[in-house]
PDB file of C-alpha atoms in Angstrom:
ATOM      1  CA  GLY V   1     148.130 -83.615 -98.561  1.00  0.00           C
ATOM      2  CA  VAL V   2     151.475 -82.841-100.114  1.00  0.00           C
ATOM      3  CA  PRO V   3     154.596 -83.872 -98.364  1.00  0.00           C
ATOM      4  CA  ALA V   4     156.675 -80.941 -96.810  1.00  0.00           C
ATOM      5  CA  THR V   5     159.642 -81.649 -99.017  1.00  0.00           C
ATOM      6  CA  TYR V   6     157.580 -80.840-102.232  1.00  0.00           C
ATOM      7  CA  VAL V   7     156.215 -77.831-100.780  1.00  0.00           C
ATOM      8  CA  PHE V   8     159.670 -76.579 -99.733  1.00  0.00           C
ATOM      9  CA  LEU V   9     161.113 -77.273-103.257  1.00  0.00           C
ATOM     10  CA  ASP V  10     158.068 -75.729-104.857  1.00  0.00           C
ATOM     11  CA  ARG V  11     158.656 -72.636-102.767  1.00  0.00           C
ATOM     12  CA  ALA V  12     162.385 -72.654-103.726  1.00  0.00           C
ATOM     13  CA  ARG V  13     161.294 -72.842-107.545  1.00  0.00           C
ATOM     14  CA  HIS V  14     158.871 -69.686-107.280  1.00  0.00           C
ATOM     15  CA  LEU V  15     161.616 -67.879-105.274  1.00  0.00           C
ATOM     16  CA  LEU V  16     164.072 -68.372-108.031  1.00  0.00           C
ATOM     17  CA  VAL V  17     161.668 -67.364-110.801  1.00  0.00           C
ATOM     18  CA  ARG V  18     161.003 -64.316-108.859  1.00  0.00           C
ATOM     19  CA  ALA V  19     164.729 -63.561-108.857  1.00  0.00           C
ATOM     20  CA  GLY V  20     164.495 -63.511-112.660  1.00  0.00           C
ATOM     21  CA  LEU V  21     165.646 -67.005-113.546  1.00  0.00           C
ATOM     22  CA  ARG V  22     164.040 -69.478-115.933  1.00  0.00           C
ATOM     23  CA  GLU V  23     163.456 -73.134-114.898  1.00  0.00           C
ATOM     24  CA  VAL V  24     165.011 -75.896-117.052  1.00  0.00           C
ATOM     25  CA  GLN V  25     164.937 -79.607-116.477  1.00  0.00           C
ATOM     26  CA  ALA V  26     167.766 -81.722-117.796  1.00  0.00           C
ATOM     27  CA  ILE V  27     168.113 -85.404-117.949  1.00  0.00           C
ATOM     28  CA  PRO V  28     169.708 -86.940-114.857  1.00  0.00           C
ATOM     29  CA  PHE V  29     172.655 -88.330-116.556  1.00  0.00           C
ATOM     30  CA  ALA V  30     176.377 -87.301-116.451  1.00  0.00           C
ATOM     31  CA  SER V  31     179.458 -87.838-118.317  1.00  0.00           C
ATOM     32  CA  GLU V  32     183.111 -88.698-117.327  1.00  0.00           C
ATOM     33  CA  ALA V  33     183.907 -85.036-118.143  1.00  0.00           C
ATOM     34  CA  ASP V  34     181.028 -83.960-115.708  1.00  0.00           C
ATOM     35  CA  LEU V  35     182.495 -85.756-112.996  1.00  0.00           C
ATOM     36  CA  LEU V  36     185.862 -84.461-113.555  1.00  0.00           C
ATOM     37  CA  LEU V  37     184.614 -81.088-113.468  1.00  0.00           C
ATOM     38  CA  THR V  38     182.879 -81.513-110.162  1.00  0.00           C
ATOM     39  CA  GLY V  39     185.649 -83.887-108.634  1.00  0.00           C
ATOM     40  CA  ASP V  40     182.961 -86.341-107.708  1.00  0.00           C
ATOM     41  CA  THR V  41     183.934 -89.964-107.182  1.00  0.00           C
ATOM     42  CA  ASP V  42     180.700 -91.331-105.672  1.00  0.00           C
ATOM     43  CA  ALA V  43     178.696 -91.484-108.930  1.00  0.00           C
ATOM     44  CA  ILE V  44     176.442 -94.373-109.755  1.00  0.00           C
ATOM     45  CA  ARG V  45     177.164 -96.213-113.100  1.00  0.00           C
ATOM     46  CA  ILE V  46     174.326 -96.960-115.366  1.00  0.00           C
ATOM     47  CA  THR V  47     174.349-100.361-116.812  1.00  0.00           C
ATOM     48  CA  ASN V  48     172.698 -99.681-120.208  1.00  0.00           C
ATOM     49  CA  PRO V  49     172.785 -95.837-120.854  1.00  0.00           C
ATOM     50  CA  VAL V  50     170.817 -93.845-123.316  1.00  0.00           C
ATOM     51  CA  GLN V  51     174.018 -92.216-124.703  1.00  0.00           C
ATOM     52  CA  ALA V  52     177.304 -94.006-124.561  1.00  0.00           C
ATOM     53  CA  ASP V  53     179.117 -90.805-123.188  1.00  0.00           C
ATOM     54  CA  GLU V  54     176.534 -90.311-120.279  1.00  0.00           C
ATOM     55  CA  GLY V  55     176.975 -93.427-118.326  1.00  0.00           C
ATOM     56  CA  TRP V  56     176.418 -92.138-114.950  1.00  0.00           C
ATOM     57  CA  LEU V  57     173.802 -90.696-112.722  1.00  0.00           C
ATOM     58  CA  ARG V  58     174.297 -87.102-112.027  1.00  0.00           C
ATOM     59  CA  THR V  59     175.936 -86.140-108.732  1.00  0.00           C
ATOM     60  CA  ARG V  60     175.448 -82.384-109.310  1.00  0.00           C
ATOM     61  CA  LEU V  61     173.158 -80.041-111.306  1.00  0.00           C
ATOM     62  CA  LEU V  62     176.015 -77.694-112.433  1.00  0.00           C
ATOM     63  CA  PRO V  63     177.371 -79.482-115.447  1.00  0.00           C
ATOM     64  CA  GLY V  64     173.871 -79.757-116.889  1.00  0.00           C
ATOM     65  CA  LEU V  65     173.111 -75.995-116.289  1.00  0.00           C
ATOM     66  CA  LEU V  66     176.567 -75.085-117.851  1.00  0.00           C
ATOM     67  CA  ARG V  67     175.577 -77.278-121.131  1.00  0.00           C
ATOM     68  CA  THR V  68     172.389 -75.294-121.231  1.00  0.00           C
ATOM     69  CA  VAL V  69     173.899 -71.968-120.888  1.00  0.00           C
ATOM     70  CA  ARG V  70     176.575 -72.777-123.694  1.00  0.00           C
ATOM     71  CA  ARG V  71     173.635 -73.935-125.899  1.00  0.00           C
ATOM     72  CA  ASN V  72     172.024 -70.573-125.427  1.00  0.00           C
ATOM     73  CA  LEU V  73     175.036 -68.536-125.798  1.00  0.00           C
ATOM     74  CA  HIS V  74     175.821 -70.488-129.252  1.00  0.00           C
ATOM     75  CA  ARG V  75     172.325 -69.517-130.366  1.00  0.00           C
ATOM     76  CA  GLN V  76     173.021 -65.869-129.803  1.00  0.00           C
ATOM     77  CA  VAL V  77     171.135 -65.274-126.465  1.00  0.00           C
ATOM     78  CA  ARG V  78     173.117 -62.513-124.962  1.00  0.00           C
ATOM     79  CA  SER V  79     171.802 -62.954-121.329  1.00  0.00           C
ATOM     80  CA  VAL V  80     171.111 -66.296-119.535  1.00  0.00           C
ATOM     81  CA  GLY V  81     169.872 -66.891-116.109  1.00  0.00           C
ATOM     82  CA  LEU V  82     168.800 -70.506-115.489  1.00  0.00           C
ATOM     83  CA  PHE V  83     167.874 -72.774-112.540  1.00  0.00           C
ATOM     84  CA  GLU V  84     167.051 -76.376-111.830  1.00  0.00           C
ATOM     85  CA  VAL V  85     165.493 -77.977-109.008  1.00  0.00           C
ATOM     86  CA  GLY V  86     166.110 -81.670-109.413  1.00  0.00           C
ATOM     87  CA  THR V  87     167.257 -84.842-108.020  1.00  0.00           C
ATOM     88  CA  VAL V  88     171.096 -85.876-107.673  1.00  0.00           C
ATOM     89  CA  PHE V  89     172.479 -89.279-106.881  1.00  0.00           C
ATOM     90  CA  GLY V  90     175.471 -90.691-105.177  1.00  0.00           C
ATOM     91  CA  MET V  91     176.826 -93.532-103.097  1.00  0.00           C
ATOM     92  CA  VAL V  92     176.704 -93.149 -99.244  1.00  0.00           C
ATOM     93  CA  GLU V  93     178.223 -95.848 -97.247  1.00  0.00           C
ATOM     94  CA  GLY V  94     177.921 -98.319-100.091  1.00  0.00           C
ATOM     95  CA  ASP V  95     174.225 -97.610-100.880  1.00  0.00           C
ATOM     96  CA  PRO V  96     172.726 -95.533-103.665  1.00  0.00           C
ATOM     97  CA  ARG V  97     171.015 -92.229-102.445  1.00  0.00           C
ATOM     98  CA  GLU V  98     169.260 -89.737-104.045  1.00  0.00           C
ATOM     99  CA  ARG V  99     168.394 -86.081-102.716  1.00  0.00           C
ATOM    100  CA  PRO V 100     166.954 -82.972-104.112  1.00  0.00           C
ATOM    101  CA  MET V 101     169.049 -80.038-104.939  1.00  0.00           C
ATOM    102  CA  ALA V 102     168.610 -76.605-106.439  1.00  0.00           C
ATOM    103  CA  ALA V 103     171.225 -74.725-108.520  1.00  0.00           C
ATOM    104  CA  PHE V 104     171.268 -71.694-110.869  1.00  0.00           C
ATOM    105  CA  ALA V 105     173.599 -70.224-113.516  1.00  0.00           C
ATOM    106  CA  MET V 106     173.907 -66.636-114.798  1.00  0.00           C
ATOM    107  CA  THR V 107     175.956 -65.133-117.521  1.00  0.00           C
ATOM    108  CA  GLY V 108     175.678 -62.003-119.857  1.00  0.00           C
ATOM    109  CA  VAL V 109     174.207 -58.632-119.118  1.00  0.00           C
ATOM    110  CA  ALA V 110     172.383 -58.261-115.822  1.00  0.00           C
ATOM    111  CA  ASP V 111     170.567 -55.024-116.613  1.00  0.00           C
ATOM    112  CA  ALA V 112     169.281 -55.653-120.175  1.00  0.00           C
ATOM    113  CA  GLY V 113     166.970 -53.361-121.787  1.00  0.00           C
ATOM    114  CA  TRP V 114     167.214 -49.788-123.177  1.00  0.00           C
ATOM    115  CA  THR V 115     167.695 -48.312-119.676  1.00  0.00           C
ATOM    116  CA  GLY V 116     170.346 -50.755-118.694  1.00  0.00           C
ATOM    117  CA  GLY V 117     173.923 -49.921-118.637  1.00  0.00           C
ATOM    118  CA  GLY V 118     175.218 -53.208-119.762  1.00  0.00           C
ATOM    119  CA  ARG V 119     176.466 -54.387-116.421  1.00  0.00           C
ATOM    120  CA  THR V 120     177.242 -58.133-116.551  1.00  0.00           C
ATOM    121  CA  PHE V 121     176.392 -60.587-113.882  1.00  0.00           C
ATOM    122  CA  ASP V 122     178.846 -61.251-111.161  1.00  0.00           C
ATOM    123  CA  PHE V 123     179.252 -62.868-107.796  1.00  0.00           C
ATOM    124  CA  PHE V 124     177.134 -60.352-106.054  1.00  0.00           C
ATOM    125  CA  ASP V 125     174.100 -61.009-108.388  1.00  0.00           C
ATOM    126  CA  ALA V 126     174.439 -64.643-107.341  1.00  0.00           C
ATOM    127  CA  LYS V 127     174.748 -63.935-103.657  1.00  0.00           C
ATOM    128  CA  GLY V 128     171.716 -61.823-103.920  1.00  0.00           C
ATOM    129  CA  ALA V 129     169.674 -64.633-105.320  1.00  0.00           C
ATOM    130  CA  VAL V 130     170.798 -66.984-102.830  1.00  0.00           C
ATOM    131  CA  GLU V 131     170.204 -64.498-100.026  1.00  0.00           C
ATOM    132  CA  THR V 132     166.735 -63.712-101.156  1.00  0.00           C
ATOM    133  CA  MET V 133     165.765 -67.110-101.603  1.00  0.00           C
ATOM    134  CA  LEU V 134     167.114 -68.467 -98.210  1.00  0.00           C
ATOM    135  CA  ALA V 135     165.764 -65.481 -96.312  1.00  0.00           C
ATOM    136  CA  GLU V 136     162.233 -66.157 -97.580  1.00  0.00           C
ATOM    137  CA  LEU V 137     162.533 -69.671 -96.920  1.00  0.00           C
ATOM    138  CA  GLY V 138     163.619 -68.996 -93.249  1.00  0.00           C
ATOM    139  CA  VAL V 139     166.982 -70.609 -93.482  1.00  0.00           C
ATOM    140  CA  PRO V 140     169.712 -68.658 -91.664  1.00  0.00           C
ATOM    141  CA  TRP V 141     173.062 -68.977 -93.455  1.00  0.00           C
ATOM    142  CA  SER V 142     176.492 -67.596 -93.968  1.00  0.00           C
ATOM    143  CA  LEU V 143     179.309 -67.524 -96.608  1.00  0.00           C
ATOM    144  CA  GLY V 144     182.241 -69.893 -95.806  1.00  0.00           C
ATOM    145  CA  GLU V 145     185.550 -70.182 -97.187  1.00  0.00           C
ATOM    146  CA  PRO V 146     186.578 -69.753-100.849  1.00  0.00           C
ATOM    147  CA  LEU V 147     186.050 -72.893-102.929  1.00  0.00           C
ATOM    148  CA  GLY V 148     188.522 -74.671-105.287  1.00  0.00           C
ATOM    149  CA  ARG V 149     187.969 -75.682-108.948  1.00  0.00           C
ATOM    150  CA  PRO V 150     185.709 -75.360-110.724  1.00  0.00           C
ATOM    151  CA  TYR V 151     185.169 -71.994-109.264  1.00  0.00           C
ATOM    152  CA  HIS V 152     187.526 -68.760-109.130  1.00  0.00           C
ATOM    153  CA  PRO V 153     189.385 -68.905-105.655  1.00  0.00           C
ATOM    154  CA  GLY V 154     188.843 -65.162-105.108  1.00  0.00           C
ATOM    155  CA  ARG V 155     185.175 -65.021-106.254  1.00  0.00           C
ATOM    156  CA  SER V 156     183.573 -67.957-104.686  1.00  0.00           C
ATOM    157  CA  ALA V 157     182.330 -69.266-101.187  1.00  0.00           C
ATOM    158  CA  GLY V 158     180.659 -72.137 -99.648  1.00  0.00           C
ATOM    159  CA  VAL V 159     176.970 -71.581 -98.445  1.00  0.00           C
ATOM    160  CA  VAL V 160     177.043 -72.489 -94.771  1.00  0.00           C
ATOM    161  CA  VAL V 161     173.819 -73.572 -92.887  1.00  0.00           C
ATOM    162  CA  GLY V 162     174.087 -74.591 -89.266  1.00  0.00           C
ATOM    163  CA  GLY V 163     177.904 -74.934 -89.523  1.00  0.00           C
ATOM    164  CA  THR V 164     177.698 -77.232 -92.501  1.00  0.00           C
ATOM    165  CA  VAL V 165     178.579 -76.328 -95.976  1.00  0.00           C
ATOM    166  CA  VAL V 166     175.405 -77.177 -98.058  1.00  0.00           C
ATOM    167  CA  GLY V 167     176.319 -75.501-101.361  1.00  0.00           C
ATOM    168  CA  SER V 168     178.567 -73.544-103.380  1.00  0.00           C
ATOM    169  CA  LEU V 169     178.412 -69.867-104.838  1.00  0.00           C
ATOM    170  CA  GLY V 170     180.820 -68.301-107.243  1.00  0.00           C
ATOM    171  CA  GLU V 171     182.138 -67.632-110.653  1.00  0.00           C
ATOM    172  CA  LEU V 172     183.672 -70.282-112.823  1.00  0.00           C
ATOM    173  CA  HIS V 173     187.561 -70.197-112.985  1.00  0.00           C
ATOM    174  CA  PRO V 174     188.446 -68.634-116.273  1.00  0.00           C
ATOM    175  CA  SER V 175     190.332 -71.621-117.542  1.00  0.00           C
ATOM    176  CA  VAL V 176     187.286 -73.799-116.772  1.00  0.00           C
ATOM    177  CA  ALA V 177     184.994 -71.351-118.662  1.00  0.00           C
ATOM    178  CA  ALA V 178     187.350 -71.459-121.594  1.00  0.00           C
ATOM    179  CA  SER V 179     187.478 -75.332-121.583  1.00  0.00           C
ATOM    180  CA  LEU V 180     183.613 -75.520-121.535  1.00  0.00           C
ATOM    181  CA  ASP V 181     183.560 -72.883-124.499  1.00  0.00           C
ATOM    182  CA  LEU V 182     181.454 -70.432-122.148  1.00  0.00           C
TER     183      LEU V 182
END
């Protein structure tokens, strides 16, 4: 009785939890700074926003995740691994569209605990999470070309499924991380 899309998204959630990430749910609003960070120009403006500086529907999950990571770091949380499975919005051929999306962010010590060596999260930790999730979902994929901002050009790649780039994977560019106080 549950639509196939919901079953798929629920499986993705469980796989991200198994990868050691914690789920968050952010409000679906974005600011001008969020749109500049992602380079999106197809955002939908909100007529009467709850907060004046968040007057758009979000086009990606990344800015909200980065704000949550920053909030945790400012509260002295040394290691953060978060994900969100939520809805994003955009204009497609003049019509508003919404679609489900999954995203995650990691920072800090990857092997915390008294037996850990203090190794920090890197590109390969993120790749492992994506690889495990997509393999369990039965989705064949590959890595594409390096990405531009906000990602580090030498430590990023597109996630390609069926010849189409469906996602991104990588470390933030150091200047972007510094500007976001991460």
